């Protein structure tokens, strides 16, 4: 007997001992594999011009045998060779979600087991209801058939067997009933029927099951009281029309949501769906979903964007990345278009048709998001908390080229009101002569409020936007302005200036220049700012790069190429420290350097910048106190 690979064994353990309440999904998983296997063969037939492989030749059958306690799921799809049986069913280590599932399997406690419902649980889910599984398979075009058999985590065998046609037949030996689980329900005709209707209705090949029927009786037979003769017949249970090919009016909200959850393995309802049917230059049908929450790996390298692409009902690729711009990478959905049949996974990139569909879809998503923003603010904000960063990142990454698409969709927390406002809402509250959209960079509204310059600006009646993500300031640099108003960091040097201060600065030019000299080029200038109110010192910046940007840049792999903000040391003229500085300047000019360094050191600290010479400077502070 061969052992399962370690990771597979863990998933298997989870499945076998599963207390997962939704055991019934095993049937959906197996049927979906059958459908994929048929797709593969049908697609191969089309591409290679193999005759005798038309749609009508394909079927999936589900048969129950109550005596033997077996449930058999068979397809006449592409099948598997011995090697494929081994690789596909002996190892599970492919998709990101599975990697997550298996890595965490050990830590998963019983109560966490519902987590598995978030993912495509695949073939192994059959072990939730079966104590033994046999997989008979014959690869298309091969004369050998093989049997893969396993009774659980111990391992599996692959041995040669006999089989008529190509395809795969899976025999599940259903577990004995227990107090909690009546596994025999999966052998009941009504149950099979209802599970197929519920989960697999839109599978594009007929799913047939044996249905018991009674022969019609003639009147005479009825009179004689003859028992009705029964027979079994294969009946197709699914409607076979994919959801996206149905009319909107035929599909219920539950069906849209259910399709989303089943297909994209999300346990939350989507924030919105849109069902599109476009006829024209390019024709396509699509169902697009805007999720509410980001999947666990969304902001990581492992996340792959893309829409499921079908051409006339045949799956071409699970994730067609070309159909979605990066900034809408959270969108899930299916697209079905009559593309030329030569299209393969390799030629997708060059397809002009796909480009047109992509452009069209982008517009649709934008308008759906705007609609959500306008008509269901609460839902939009929930969506925005998950994906807002991606939208802002989109503006930054494309050097602002996509701003027309994205600008109306972004929001920031208002410092005045503590809630999200759009840029439009912010600007609408301004007077015509107002020039600036003020923002403060800090993780929270509260933290912006504690920035020295905040109070003064709020006092003047302006609101301030809280830029809480690293990308925010970089993104708005790409925008430059919005509706004629310029973005202004409240820590810019010119925000705090006033005529009275200008005068004061001129009068004290000598001492201020001397302090700047003492700092050896670390600051671009030193100035007095009465807007500091109760604070002794602060740092601001002039020019393009703000203090926050310097922080973000310095954390990048290349250290931001040494890009630094032009810093301005602001001193509060109304604070006692200024009197002291003036005294030192007059009485002991050489002593000024220590003061300048301590002030600069403190200003860096309160601005959240790193301090390099901390030992030296703290020694100086103590020395001064000791004097
Ligand atoms: P997934 O379908 O997510 O890849 P599964 O565990 O359900 O994972 O299946 C593993 C693999 O086994 C499939 O990718 C497929 O290659 C193969 N397989 C499963 N069922 C069938 C089938 N009925 N016919 C052919 N191949 C199959």
mmCIF file with all atom_site columns, N, CA, C and O and ligand atoms in Angstrom, residues 33-34 36-37 40 75 78-80 88-89 92 94 122-124 168 170, ligand 1:
data_model
loop_
_atom_site.group_PDB
_atom_site.id
_atom_site.type_symbol
_atom_site.label_atom_id
_atom_site.label_alt_id
_atom_site.label_comp_id
_atom_site.label_asym_id
_atom_site.label_entity_id
_atom_site.label_seq_id
_atom_site.pdbx_PDB_ins_code
_atom_site.Cartn_x
_atom_site.Cartn_y
_atom_site.Cartn_z
_atom_site.occupancy
_atom_site.B_iso_or_equiv
_atom_site.pdbx_formal_charge
_atom_site.auth_seq_id
_atom_site.auth_comp_id
_atom_site.auth_asym_id
_atom_site.auth_atom_id
_atom_site.pdbx_PDB_model_num
ATOM   1  N N   . UNK A 1 33  ? -16.036 17.676 -10.419 1.00 0.00 ? 33  UNK A N   1
ATOM   2  C CA  . UNK A 1 33  ? -14.864 17.025 -11.025 1.00 0.00 ? 33  UNK A CA  1
ATOM   3  C C   . UNK A 1 33  ? -15.239 16.294 -12.310 1.00 0.00 ? 33  UNK A C   1
ATOM   4  O O   . UNK A 1 33  ? -14.501 16.333 -13.296 1.00 0.00 ? 33  UNK A O   1
ATOM   5  N N   . UNK A 1 34  ? -16.384 15.622 -12.291 1.00 0.00 ? 34  UNK A N   1
ATOM   6  C CA  . UNK A 1 34  ? -16.843 14.912 -13.495 1.00 0.00 ? 34  UNK A CA  1
ATOM   7  C C   . UNK A 1 34  ? -17.042 15.900 -14.632 1.00 0.00 ? 34  UNK A C   1
ATOM   8  O O   . UNK A 1 34  ? -16.628 15.658 -15.770 1.00 0.00 ? 34  UNK A O   1
ATOM   9  N N   . UNK A 1 36  ? -15.703 18.799 -15.022 1.00 0.00 ? 36  UNK A N   1
ATOM   10 C CA  . UNK A 1 36  ? -14.399 19.290 -15.502 1.00 0.00 ? 36  UNK A CA  1
ATOM   11 C C   . UNK A 1 36  ? -13.745 18.269 -16.427 1.00 0.00 ? 36  UNK A C   1
ATOM   12 O O   . UNK A 1 36  ? -13.150 18.625 -17.449 1.00 0.00 ? 36  UNK A O   1
ATOM   13 N N   . UNK A 1 37  ? -13.866 16.990 -16.054 1.00 0.00 ? 37  UNK A N   1
ATOM   14 C CA  . UNK A 1 37  ? -13.231 15.938 -16.854 1.00 0.00 ? 37  UNK A CA  1
ATOM   15 C C   . UNK A 1 37  ? -13.893 15.844 -18.232 1.00 0.00 ? 37  UNK A C   1
ATOM   16 O O   . UNK A 1 37  ? -13.227 15.597 -19.237 1.00 0.00 ? 37  UNK A O   1
ATOM   17 N N   . UNK A 1 40  ? -12.788 18.811 -20.309 1.00 0.00 ? 40  UNK A N   1
ATOM   18 C CA  . UNK A 1 40  ? -11.438 18.622 -20.853 1.00 0.00 ? 40  UNK A CA  1
ATOM   19 C C   . UNK A 1 40  ? -11.482 17.798 -22.132 1.00 0.00 ? 40  UNK A C   1
ATOM   20 O O   . UNK A 1 40  ? -10.815 18.119 -23.107 1.00 0.00 ? 40  UNK A O   1
ATOM   21 N N   . UNK A 1 75  ? -18.572 9.234  -14.924 1.00 0.00 ? 75  UNK A N   1
ATOM   22 C CA  . UNK A 1 75  ? -18.603 10.145 -16.067 1.00 0.00 ? 75  UNK A CA  1
ATOM   23 C C   . UNK A 1 75  ? -17.878 9.499  -17.236 1.00 0.00 ? 75  UNK A C   1
ATOM   24 O O   . UNK A 1 75  ? -17.089 8.576  -17.049 1.00 0.00 ? 75  UNK A O   1
ATOM   25 N N   . UNK A 1 78  ? -12.529 12.620 -19.637 1.00 0.00 ? 78  UNK A N   1
ATOM   26 C CA  . UNK A 1 78  ? -11.184 12.339 -20.132 1.00 0.00 ? 78  UNK A CA  1
ATOM   27 C C   . UNK A 1 78  ? -10.491 11.187 -19.391 1.00 0.00 ? 78  UNK A C   1
ATOM   28 O O   . UNK A 1 78  ? -9.591  10.554 -19.923 1.00 0.00 ? 78  UNK A O   1
ATOM   29 N N   . UNK A 1 79  ? -10.929 10.903 -18.171 1.00 0.00 ? 79  UNK A N   1
ATOM   30 C CA  . UNK A 1 79  ? -10.347 9.786  -17.418 1.00 0.00 ? 79  UNK A CA  1
ATOM   31 C C   . UNK A 1 79  ? -8.930  10.063 -16.935 1.00 0.00 ? 79  UNK A C   1
ATOM   32 O O   . UNK A 1 79  ? -8.371  11.130 -17.201 1.00 0.00 ? 79  UNK A O   1
ATOM   33 N N   . UNK A 1 80  ? -8.374  9.078  -16.231 1.00 0.00 ? 80  UNK A N   1
ATOM   34 C CA  . UNK A 1 80  ? -7.012  9.246  -15.705 1.00 0.00 ? 80  UNK A CA  1
ATOM   35 C C   . UNK A 1 80  ? -6.189  7.990  -15.952 1.00 0.00 ? 80  UNK A C   1
ATOM   36 O O   . UNK A 1 80  ? -6.712  6.876  -15.867 1.00 0.00 ? 80  UNK A O   1
ATOM   37 N N   . UNK A 1 88  ? -2.990  12.762 -8.904  1.00 0.00 ? 88  UNK A N   1
ATOM   38 C CA  . UNK A 1 88  ? -4.129  13.623 -8.586  1.00 0.00 ? 88  UNK A CA  1
ATOM   39 C C   . UNK A 1 88  ? -4.810  13.253 -7.281  1.00 0.00 ? 88  UNK A C   1
ATOM   40 O O   . UNK A 1 88  ? -5.340  14.109 -6.586  1.00 0.00 ? 88  UNK A O   1
ATOM   41 N N   . UNK A 1 89  ? -4.823  11.984 -6.970  1.00 0.00 ? 89  UNK A N   1
ATOM   42 C CA  . UNK A 1 89  ? -5.573  11.577 -5.780  1.00 0.00 ? 89  UNK A CA  1
ATOM   43 C C   . UNK A 1 89  ? -4.651  11.197 -4.612  1.00 0.00 ? 89  UNK A C   1
ATOM   44 O O   . UNK A 1 89  ? -5.099  11.032 -3.492  1.00 0.00 ? 89  UNK A O   1
ATOM   45 N N   . UNK A 1 92  ? -2.122  16.170 -2.506  1.00 0.00 ? 92  UNK A N   1
ATOM   46 C CA  . UNK A 1 92  ? -2.863  17.433 -2.598  1.00 0.00 ? 92  UNK A CA  1
ATOM   47 C C   . UNK A 1 92  ? -1.932  18.514 -2.108  1.00 0.00 ? 92  UNK A C   1
ATOM   48 O O   . UNK A 1 92  ? -1.542  18.516 -0.971  1.00 0.00 ? 92  UNK A O   1
ATOM   49 N N   . UNK A 1 94  ? -1.692  21.704 -4.246  1.00 0.00 ? 94  UNK A N   1
ATOM   50 C CA  . UNK A 1 94  ? -1.626  22.643 -5.350  1.00 0.00 ? 94  UNK A CA  1
ATOM   51 C C   . UNK A 1 94  ? -2.134  24.041 -5.029  1.00 0.00 ? 94  UNK A C   1
ATOM   52 O O   . UNK A 1 94  ? -1.364  24.973 -4.911  1.00 0.00 ? 94  UNK A O   1
ATOM   53 N N   . UNK A 1 122 ? -12.951 19.562 -2.497  1.00 0.00 ? 122 UNK A N   1
ATOM   54 C CA  . UNK A 1 122 ? -12.449 18.593 -3.458  1.00 0.00 ? 122 UNK A CA  1
ATOM   55 C C   . UNK A 1 122 ? -12.787 17.142 -3.179  1.00 0.00 ? 122 UNK A C   1
ATOM   56 O O   . UNK A 1 122 ? -13.638 16.814 -2.360  1.00 0.00 ? 122 UNK A O   1
ATOM   57 N N   . UNK A 1 123 ? -12.077 16.306 -3.899  1.00 0.00 ? 123 UNK A N   1
ATOM   58 C CA  . UNK A 1 123 ? -12.320 14.869 -3.907  1.00 0.00 ? 123 UNK A CA  1
ATOM   59 C C   . UNK A 1 123 ? -12.351 14.257 -2.507  1.00 0.00 ? 123 UNK A C   1
ATOM   60 O O   . UNK A 1 123 ? -13.211 13.443 -2.187  1.00 0.00 ? 123 UNK A O   1
ATOM   61 N N   . UNK A 1 124 ? -11.420 14.674 -1.672  1.00 0.00 ? 124 UNK A N   1
ATOM   62 C CA  . UNK A 1 124 ? -11.314 14.058 -0.342  1.00 0.00 ? 124 UNK A CA  1
ATOM   63 C C   . UNK A 1 124 ? -12.565 14.234 0.513   1.00 0.00 ? 124 UNK A C   1
ATOM   64 O O   . UNK A 1 124 ? -12.760 13.532 1.495   1.00 0.00 ? 124 UNK A O   1
ATOM   65 N N   . UNK A 1 168 ? -14.410 7.959  -15.726 1.00 0.00 ? 168 UNK A N   1
ATOM   66 C CA  . UNK A 1 168 ? -14.095 7.644  -14.336 1.00 0.00 ? 168 UNK A CA  1
ATOM   67 C C   . UNK A 1 168 ? -15.366 7.225  -13.594 1.00 0.00 ? 168 UNK A C   1
ATOM   68 O O   . UNK A 1 168 ? -16.430 7.824  -13.794 1.00 0.00 ? 168 UNK A O   1
ATOM   69 N N   . UNK A 1 170 ? -16.605 6.458  -9.701  1.00 0.00 ? 170 UNK A N   1
ATOM   70 C CA  . UNK A 1 170 ? -16.220 6.517  -8.291  1.00 0.00 ? 170 UNK A CA  1
ATOM   71 C C   . UNK A 1 170 ? -17.265 5.784  -7.450  1.00 0.00 ? 170 UNK A C   1
ATOM   72 O O   . UNK A 1 170 ? -18.453 6.134  -7.500  1.00 0.00 ? 170 UNK A O   1
HETATM 73 P P1  . LIG B 2 .   ? -9.545  19.973 -7.671  1.00 0.00 ? 1   LIG B P1  1
HETATM 74 O O1  . LIG B 2 .   ? -10.758 19.514 -8.429  1.00 0.00 ? 1   LIG B O1  1
HETATM 75 O O2  . LIG B 2 .   ? -9.786  21.206 -6.856  1.00 0.00 ? 1   LIG B O2  1
HETATM 76 O O3  . LIG B 2 .   ? -8.309  20.048 -8.505  1.00 0.00 ? 1   LIG B O3  1
HETATM 77 P P2  . LIG B 2 .   ? -9.837  17.434 -6.349  1.00 0.00 ? 1   LIG B P2  1
HETATM 78 O O4  . LIG B 2 .   ? -9.226  16.883 -5.106  1.00 0.00 ? 1   LIG B O4  1
HETATM 79 O O5  . LIG B 2 .   ? -11.321 17.467 -6.365  1.00 0.00 ? 1   LIG B O5  1
HETATM 80 O O6  . LIG B 2 .   ? -9.209  18.844 -6.567  1.00 0.00 ? 1   LIG B O6  1
HETATM 81 O O7  . LIG B 2 .   ? -9.357  16.566 -7.565  1.00 0.00 ? 1   LIG B O7  1
HETATM 82 C C1  . LIG B 2 .   ? -8.000  16.376 -7.801  1.00 0.00 ? 1   LIG B C1  1
HETATM 83 C C2  . LIG B 2 .   ? -7.732  16.086 -9.261  1.00 0.00 ? 1   LIG B C2  1
HETATM 84 O O8  . LIG B 2 .   ? -8.122  14.762 -9.609  1.00 0.00 ? 1   LIG B O8  1
HETATM 85 C C3  . LIG B 2 .   ? -8.463  16.953 -10.249 1.00 0.00 ? 1   LIG B C3  1
HETATM 86 O O9  . LIG B 2 .   ? -7.781  18.175 -10.460 1.00 0.00 ? 1   LIG B O9  1
HETATM 87 C C4  . LIG B 2 .   ? -8.482  16.084 -11.500 1.00 0.00 ? 1   LIG B C4  1
HETATM 88 O O10 . LIG B 2 .   ? -7.254  16.222 -12.209 1.00 0.00 ? 1   LIG B O10 1
HETATM 89 C C5  . LIG B 2 .   ? -8.548  14.700 -10.935 1.00 0.00 ? 1   LIG B C5  1
HETATM 90 N N1  . LIG B 2 .   ? -9.920  14.179 -10.968 1.00 0.00 ? 1   LIG B N1  1
HETATM 91 C C6  . LIG B 2 .   ? -10.803 14.154 -9.954  1.00 0.00 ? 1   LIG B C6  1
HETATM 92 N N2  . LIG B 2 .   ? -11.975 13.610 -10.351 1.00 0.00 ? 1   LIG B N2  1
HETATM 93 C C7  . LIG B 2 .   ? -11.830 13.299 -11.656 1.00 0.00 ? 1   LIG B C7  1
HETATM 94 C C8  . LIG B 2 .   ? -12.684 12.722 -12.662 1.00 0.00 ? 1   LIG B C8  1
HETATM 95 N N3  . LIG B 2 .   ? -13.944 12.381 -12.391 1.00 0.00 ? 1   LIG B N3  1
HETATM 96 N N4  . LIG B 2 .   ? -12.164 12.539 -13.902 1.00 0.00 ? 1   LIG B N4  1
HETATM 97 C C9  . LIG B 2 .   ? -10.897 12.900 -14.185 1.00 0.00 ? 1   LIG B C9  1
HETATM 98 N N5  . LIG B 2 .   ? -10.058 13.457 -13.301 1.00 0.00 ? 1   LIG B N5  1
HETATM 99 C C10 . LIG B 2 .   ? -10.505 13.664 -12.052 1.00 0.00 ? 1   LIG B C10 1
#
